Coordinates of C-alpha atoms in Angstrom, one line a residue:
M1335 CA -131.7 61.1 -121.0
L1336 CA -135.0 61.5 -122.9
K1337 CA -136.7 62.4 -119.6
N1338 CA -134.4 65.4 -119.3
L1339 CA -135.2 66.6 -122.8
L1340 CA -139.0 66.3 -122.3
R1341 CA -139.3 67.7 -118.8
S1342 CA -140.8 71.1 -118.5
R1343 CA -138.4 73.9 -117.8
P1344 CA -139.1 77.0 -115.7
A1345 CA -139.5 80.2 -117.6
P1346 CA -136.3 82.1 -117.9
L1347 CA -135.7 84.9 -115.5
D1348 CA -136.3 88.4 -116.8
G1349 CA -133.0 89.9 -115.7
N1350 CA -134.0 93.4 -116.9
A1351 CA -137.1 93.4 -114.6
L1352 CA -135.2 92.2 -111.6
Y1353 CA -132.4 94.7 -112.2
A1354 CA -135.0 97.5 -112.6
R1355 CA -136.3 96.6 -109.2
A1356 CA -132.9 96.9 -107.7
V1357 CA -132.3 100.2 -109.4
T1358 CA -135.7 101.6 -108.3
Q1359 CA -134.8 100.8 -104.7
A1360 CA -131.3 102.2 -105.0
R1361 CA -132.7 105.5 -106.4
R1362 CA -134.9 106.2 -103.5
P1363 CA -134.4 109.8 -102.4
E1364 CA -134.0 108.8 -98.8
F1365 CA -130.5 107.5 -99.5
Y1366 CA -129.5 111.0 -100.4
T1367 CA -131.8 113.1 -98.1
R1368 CA -131.8 110.9 -94.9
L1369 CA -128.6 108.9 -95.2
G1370 CA -126.4 111.6 -96.6
V1371 CA -125.2 109.7 -99.8
D1372 CA -123.9 112.3 -102.3
D1373 CA -125.9 112.5 -105.5
R1374 CA -123.0 111.7 -107.7
I1375 CA -122.6 109.1 -110.4
D1376 CA -120.0 107.1 -108.4
A1377 CA -122.2 107.0 -105.3
R1378 CA -125.2 105.9 -107.4
F1379 CA -123.0 103.1 -108.8
E1380 CA -122.2 102.1 -105.3
L1381 CA -125.9 101.9 -104.3
Y1382 CA -126.8 100.0 -107.5
T1383 CA -124.0 97.5 -106.9
L1384 CA -125.0 97.1 -103.2
H1385 CA -128.7 96.3 -104.2
V1386 CA -127.7 94.0 -107.0
L1387 CA -125.4 92.2 -104.6
L1388 CA -128.1 91.8 -102.0
L1389 CA -130.3 90.1 -104.7
V1390 CA -127.4 88.0 -106.0
L1391 CA -126.6 86.7 -102.5
R1392 CA -130.3 86.0 -101.8
L1393 CA -130.7 84.2 -105.1
R1394 CA -127.5 82.1 -104.7
D1395 CA -128.9 80.9 -101.3
D1396 CA -131.6 79.0 -103.3
G1397 CA -129.3 76.4 -104.9
E1398 CA -128.8 75.8 -108.6
R1399 CA -131.9 77.7 -109.8
G1400 CA -130.9 80.6 -107.6
G1401 CA -127.3 80.5 -108.9
E1402 CA -128.6 80.6 -112.5
A1403 CA -130.9 83.5 -111.6
A1404 CA -128.1 85.4 -109.9
Q1405 CA -125.9 85.0 -113.0
V1406 CA -128.7 86.4 -115.2
L1407 CA -129.1 89.4 -112.9
F1408 CA -125.3 89.9 -112.7
D1409 CA -125.0 89.7 -116.5
T1410 CA -127.9 92.2 -116.9
Y1411 CA -126.1 94.6 -114.5
V1412 CA -122.9 94.4 -116.5
S1413 CA -124.8 95.0 -119.7
A1414 CA -126.5 97.9 -118.2
L1415 CA -123.2 99.4 -117.2
D1416 CA -121.9 99.0 -120.8
N1417 CA -125.1 100.6 -122.2
S1418 CA -124.8 103.5 -119.8
L1419 CA -121.2 104.2 -120.8
R1420 CA -122.3 104.3 -124.5
E1421 CA -125.3 106.6 -123.7
L1422 CA -122.8 108.9 -121.9
G1423 CA -120.9 109.2 -125.2
V1424 CA -118.0 107.0 -124.4
G1425 CA -116.5 105.9 -127.7
D1426 CA -116.3 102.2 -128.7
V1427 CA -112.5 102.3 -128.4
S1428 CA -112.7 103.5 -124.8
V1429 CA -115.7 101.3 -123.7
G1430 CA -113.5 98.3 -123.2
K1431 CA -111.0 100.1 -120.9
K1432 CA -113.8 101.7 -118.9
M1433 CA -115.7 98.5 -118.6
R1434 CA -112.6 96.7 -117.3
K1435 CA -112.1 99.4 -114.7
L1436 CA -115.9 99.3 -113.8
G1437 CA -115.7 95.5 -113.7
E1438 CA -112.8 95.6 -111.3
S1439 CA -114.6 98.1 -109.1
L1440 CA -117.8 95.9 -109.2
Y1441 CA -115.9 92.8 -108.3
G1442 CA -114.0 94.6 -105.6
R1443 CA -117.2 95.9 -104.0
M1444 CA -118.9 92.6 -104.1
T1445 CA -116.0 90.9 -102.6
A1446 CA -115.7 93.5 -99.9
Y1447 CA -119.3 93.4 -98.9
E1448 CA -120.1 89.7 -99.4
A1449 CA -118.2 88.3 -96.4
P1450 CA -119.5 90.9 -93.9
L1451 CA -123.1 90.3 -95.2
R1452 CA -122.8 86.5 -94.9
T1453 CA -121.4 86.8 -91.3
G1454 CA -123.4 89.8 -90.2
D1455 CA -120.2 91.7 -89.5
A1456 CA -121.7 95.2 -89.2
A1457 CA -118.3 96.8 -88.3
A1458 CA -116.6 95.6 -91.5
L1459 CA -119.6 96.4 -93.6
T1460 CA -119.8 99.9 -92.2
A1461 CA -116.1 100.5 -92.8
G1462 CA -116.5 99.4 -96.5
L1463 CA -119.5 101.5 -97.0
A1464 CA -117.9 104.6 -95.5
R1465 CA -114.9 104.2 -97.8
N1466 CA -116.8 103.2 -101.0
V1467 CA -120.2 105.0 -100.8
Y1468 CA -119.3 108.0 -98.7
G1469 CA -115.7 108.4 -99.9
H1470 CA -114.0 108.7 -96.5
D1471 CA -113.2 106.6 -93.4
D1472 CA -115.8 108.3 -91.0
I1473 CA -117.8 105.2 -90.1
A1474 CA -120.5 107.2 -88.3
A1475 CA -121.8 108.4 -91.6
A1476 CA -122.2 104.8 -92.9
E1477 CA -123.8 103.2 -89.8
A1478 CA -127.4 103.8 -90.8
L1479 CA -126.7 102.5 -94.3
A1480 CA -125.0 99.5 -92.9
G1481 CA -128.0 98.8 -90.7
Y1482 CA -130.3 99.1 -93.6
V1483 CA -128.2 96.7 -95.7
I1484 CA -128.0 94.1 -93.0
A1485 CA -131.8 94.4 -92.4
S1486 CA -132.4 94.1 -96.2
R1487 CA -130.4 90.9 -96.3
A1488 CA -132.5 89.4 -93.6
T1489 CA -135.8 90.7 -95.2
L1490 CA -134.8 89.2 -98.5
A1491 CA -133.8 85.9 -96.9
A1492 CA -137.2 85.6 -95.3
Q1493 CA -138.9 85.9 -98.7
E1494 CA -139.7 82.9 -100.9
F1495 CA -137.6 82.6 -104.1
K1496 CA -140.5 83.3 -106.5
A1497 CA -141.5 86.4 -104.4
V1498 CA -138.0 87.8 -104.6
I1499 CA -138.1 87.4 -108.3
R1500 CA -141.4 89.1 -108.6
Q1501 CA -141.0 91.9 -106.1
P1502 CA -138.1 91.9 -103.6
D1503 CA -138.8 93.1 -100.1
W1504 CA -136.3 95.6 -98.8
A1505 CA -135.9 96.8 -95.2
E1506 CA -137.4 100.1 -94.3
L1507 CA -135.0 103.0 -94.7
P1508 CA -134.0 104.6 -91.4
A1509 CA -135.7 107.9 -90.5

């Protein structure tokens, strides 16, 4: 027991820095100009959620330390959503209701995307992206985004844990 108390612990993950890297990637203009994502708050939420999920999945693949890091990132994202609502002027009374709705959306998206990402099911992922990111069932619009997401999953998986924490590698966006 004394050994556990005296052993060195890794530095805690800076969830804000990792979240900022996901947001920076999700804000790339190419999503809107090349891939046709509408520049609306709900579409941006979808892209942020997608990139955070990609990192969460990658981190979880690294065992206990990855699971802890994924939880820190997820908690940071939820906190950022709460802060954004407050910055938009949502009153304290309404924040709880809006956060519950956002939380349900966030959980729903992560659930919808996780299985296709883990199995590489491009068709299911494309259908989910068409519905959630593009707001319709025309899968042709979402095929390029789905390809990018699957490629990013593979690119992140090839990276060492510490490298993902420092600077995640994302796939190239389609031309």
